[in-house]
Amino acid sequence: MKDYHNFSVNDFVLDDYFQSWVSDPDENSNAFWKNWLMHYPEKTAEIEEARGILQTLRYSNYSLHPATISTLWKRVQNGEAPRHIQPISVIVQIFKWHWVAAAAIIIGIGLYFIQPTTDQLEYRTQFGETKTILLPDSSTVILNANSTLSFANNWNSQSVREIWLEGEAYFSVTHKVNNQPFKVLTKGGVAVEVLGTTFNVYHRLVDTKIMLNTGQIRLSLPVDKQENTILMKPGELVEYQKNNYSKRRVDPTIYAAWTEKKIILDKTTLQEMIRMAKDNYGIDVEVSSKELLTQTVSGSMPVGDEENFVFQIAKAFQLKVTKEEDKYLINE
């Protein structure tokens, strides 16, 4: 293994294994870098800066007129930086490539430019995809399908570690020596504030659910009531919708089972299962009779691809399923 302890920010940015971890993290790479940072905490700032550089690069094909390419090539040959083309904070400047190498790229495949970036880093998952993310403070997030997670580029230097979530995610938060708060925010105005704990946040459209597994969190809700801050204890679930909320005790394993590629059903209705299919796979499921939607089932089922998921639903409810073009039909 390479001697990463002696790496600079530039070395990390150019390292294949580091790039692979930032662009497509998996269980093994997350475990390696989390363990490595535990041994070399003094390198955290350099790791964060290198990650920030890689994560804020956004490329797109940029077509140039032949005359522009010719002018650019002449400037390259003369050793001039082509400042007149926007945006020309080219990859060259970040990775310190030679202009001759840049010219070869321009002629061979066209020119790739860095898109204007914001101060936010963003992770997205597609339908049917989950992703494990190691945050700069060594906290971990498992991002469920069809979800988006974003946070500030200079996150660790902020007074509060704020994360924006759209979709669903399971958080395992690392407590910091300086007691820096950790907060998850949704577009619906719900804020979850913690110091060190594990919890699940679900937010889609107007429905928000927060389940606390371990630790303690302070939940702020945008409700028109005097009591709009709730202190949650392990095993509690808070559901918020349309300015109303409820709190009850639940089995935390049910709400975190998706992180282990399975679903635990506890008197779960068919209507709820159809909602899961839409949320996580983007597929439409119709039933032949509305009465079927209120049927419930208990047990567990594995999570696979979209077709497997729908057929598992039909099997659990002892129903029949057929596929018609871009949707599924369930009937008795």
PDB file of N, CA and C in Angstrom, residues 9-15 18-19 50 53-55 57 59 89-98 114:
ATOM      1  N   VAL A   9      -1.879  17.481  -0.808  1.00  0.00           N
ATOM      2  CA  VAL A   9      -3.215  17.585  -1.398  1.00  0.00           C
ATOM      3  C   VAL A   9      -3.169  17.204  -2.868  1.00  0.00           C
ATOM      4  N   ASN A  10      -2.168  17.709  -3.583  1.00  0.00           N
ATOM      5  CA  ASN A  10      -2.027  17.412  -5.003  1.00  0.00           C
ATOM      6  C   ASN A  10      -1.822  15.923  -5.253  1.00  0.00           C
ATOM      7  N   ASP A  11      -1.035  15.269  -4.366  1.00  0.00           N
ATOM      8  CA  ASP A  11      -0.798  13.828  -4.509  1.00  0.00           C
ATOM      9  C   ASP A  11      -2.101  13.049  -4.363  1.00  0.00           C
ATOM     10  N   PHE A  12      -2.922  13.451  -3.392  1.00  0.00           N
ATOM     11  CA  PHE A  12      -4.203  12.765  -3.190  1.00  0.00           C
ATOM     12  C   PHE A  12      -5.101  12.941  -4.410  1.00  0.00           C
ATOM     13  N   VAL A  13      -5.153  14.155  -4.933  1.00  0.00           N
ATOM     14  CA  VAL A  13      -6.009  14.447  -6.083  1.00  0.00           C
ATOM     15  C   VAL A  13      -5.622  13.592  -7.285  1.00  0.00           C
ATOM     16  N   LEU A  14      -4.335  13.335  -7.463  1.00  0.00           N
ATOM     17  CA  LEU A  14      -3.855  12.586  -8.621  1.00  0.00           C
ATOM     18  C   LEU A  14      -3.810  11.081  -8.401  1.00  0.00           C
ATOM     19  N   ASP A  15      -4.104  10.627  -7.174  1.00  0.00           N
ATOM     20  CA  ASP A  15      -4.015   9.203  -6.865  1.00  0.00           C
ATOM     21  C   ASP A  15      -5.252   8.458  -7.350  1.00  0.00           C
ATOM     22  N   PHE A  18      -7.566   7.041  -4.505  1.00  0.00           N
ATOM     23  CA  PHE A  18      -8.275   8.135  -3.839  1.00  0.00           C
ATOM     24  C   PHE A  18      -9.394   8.661  -4.734  1.00  0.00           C
ATOM     25  N   GLN A  19      -9.102   8.842  -6.027  1.00  0.00           N
ATOM     26  CA  GLN A  19     -10.120   9.316  -6.970  1.00  0.00           C
ATOM     27  C   GLN A  19     -11.298   8.350  -7.027  1.00  0.00           C
ATOM     28  N   ALA A  50      -8.614  17.797  -0.765  1.00  0.00           N
ATOM     29  CA  ALA A  50      -8.489  16.986  -1.978  1.00  0.00           C
ATOM     30  C   ALA A  50      -9.848  16.466  -2.430  1.00  0.00           C
ATOM     31  N   ILE A  53     -11.765  19.281  -4.072  1.00  0.00           N
ATOM     32  CA  ILE A  53     -11.325  19.561  -5.440  1.00  0.00           C
ATOM     33  C   ILE A  53     -11.957  18.580  -6.411  1.00  0.00           C
ATOM     34  N   LEU A  54     -11.913  17.290  -6.064  1.00  0.00           N
ATOM     35  CA  LEU A  54     -12.450  16.265  -6.968  1.00  0.00           C
ATOM     36  C   LEU A  54     -13.973  16.332  -7.066  1.00  0.00           C
ATOM     37  N   GLN A  55     -14.632  16.586  -5.940  1.00  0.00           N
ATOM     38  CA  GLN A  55     -16.092  16.557  -5.926  1.00  0.00           C
ATOM     39  C   GLN A  55     -16.709  17.772  -6.589  1.00  0.00           C
ATOM     40  N   LEU A  57     -15.485  19.197  -9.280  1.00  0.00           N
ATOM     41  CA  LEU A  57     -15.256  19.192 -10.719  1.00  0.00           C
ATOM     42  C   LEU A  57     -16.504  18.677 -11.421  1.00  0.00           C
ATOM     43  N   TYR A  59     -17.799  18.176 -15.324  1.00  0.00           N
ATOM     44  CA  TYR A  59     -17.371  18.283 -16.716  1.00  0.00           C
ATOM     45  C   TYR A  59     -18.558  18.153 -17.664  1.00  0.00           C
ATOM     46  N   SER A  89     -10.802  28.129 -16.298  1.00  0.00           N
ATOM     47  CA  SER A  89     -10.086  27.579 -15.148  1.00  0.00           C
ATOM     48  C   SER A  89      -9.949  26.101 -15.440  1.00  0.00           C
ATOM     49  N   VAL A  90      -9.100  25.798 -16.414  1.00  0.00           N
ATOM     50  CA  VAL A  90      -9.043  24.456 -16.978  1.00  0.00           C
ATOM     51  C   VAL A  90      -8.440  23.476 -16.005  1.00  0.00           C
ATOM     52  N   ILE A  91      -8.732  22.213 -16.249  1.00  0.00           N
ATOM     53  CA  ILE A  91      -8.183  21.131 -15.448  1.00  0.00           C
ATOM     54  C   ILE A  91      -6.676  21.265 -15.360  1.00  0.00           C
ATOM     55  N   VAL A  92      -6.082  21.863 -16.394  1.00  0.00           N
ATOM     56  CA  VAL A  92      -4.631  22.035 -16.443  1.00  0.00           C
ATOM     57  C   VAL A  92      -4.122  22.726 -15.196  1.00  0.00           C
ATOM     58  N   GLN A  93      -4.835  23.774 -14.774  1.00  0.00           N
ATOM     59  CA  GLN A  93      -4.352  24.557 -13.654  1.00  0.00           C
ATOM     60  C   GLN A  93      -4.423  23.763 -12.367  1.00  0.00           C
ATOM     61  N   ILE A  94      -5.439  22.911 -12.238  1.00  0.00           N
ATOM     62  CA  ILE A  94      -5.599  22.142 -11.018  1.00  0.00           C
ATOM     63  C   ILE A  94      -4.589  21.007 -10.949  1.00  0.00           C
ATOM     64  N   PHE A  95      -4.457  20.279 -12.028  1.00  0.00           N
ATOM     65  CA  PHE A  95      -3.566  19.129 -12.040  1.00  0.00           C
ATOM     66  C   PHE A  95      -2.170  19.453 -12.569  1.00  0.00           C
ATOM     67  N   LYS A  96      -1.945  20.713 -12.964  1.00  0.00           N
ATOM     68  CA  LYS A  96      -0.627  21.167 -13.411  1.00  0.00           C
ATOM     69  C   LYS A  96      -0.133  20.401 -14.632  1.00  0.00           C
ATOM     70  N   TRP A  97      -1.061  20.142 -15.522  1.00  0.00           N
ATOM     71  CA  TRP A  97      -0.673  19.495 -16.778  1.00  0.00           C
ATOM     72  C   TRP A  97       0.055  20.506 -17.653  1.00  0.00           C
ATOM     73  N   HIS A  98       0.857  20.012 -18.604  1.00  0.00           N
ATOM     74  CA  HIS A  98       1.513  20.887 -19.564  1.00  0.00           C
ATOM     75  C   HIS A  98       0.506  21.319 -20.622  1.00  0.00           C
ATOM     76  N   ILE A 114     -14.282  22.919 -16.606  1.00  0.00           N
ATOM     77  CA  ILE A 114     -14.940  22.862 -15.302  1.00  0.00           C
ATOM     78  C   ILE A 114     -16.135  23.792 -15.342  1.00  0.00           C
TER      79      ILE A 114
END
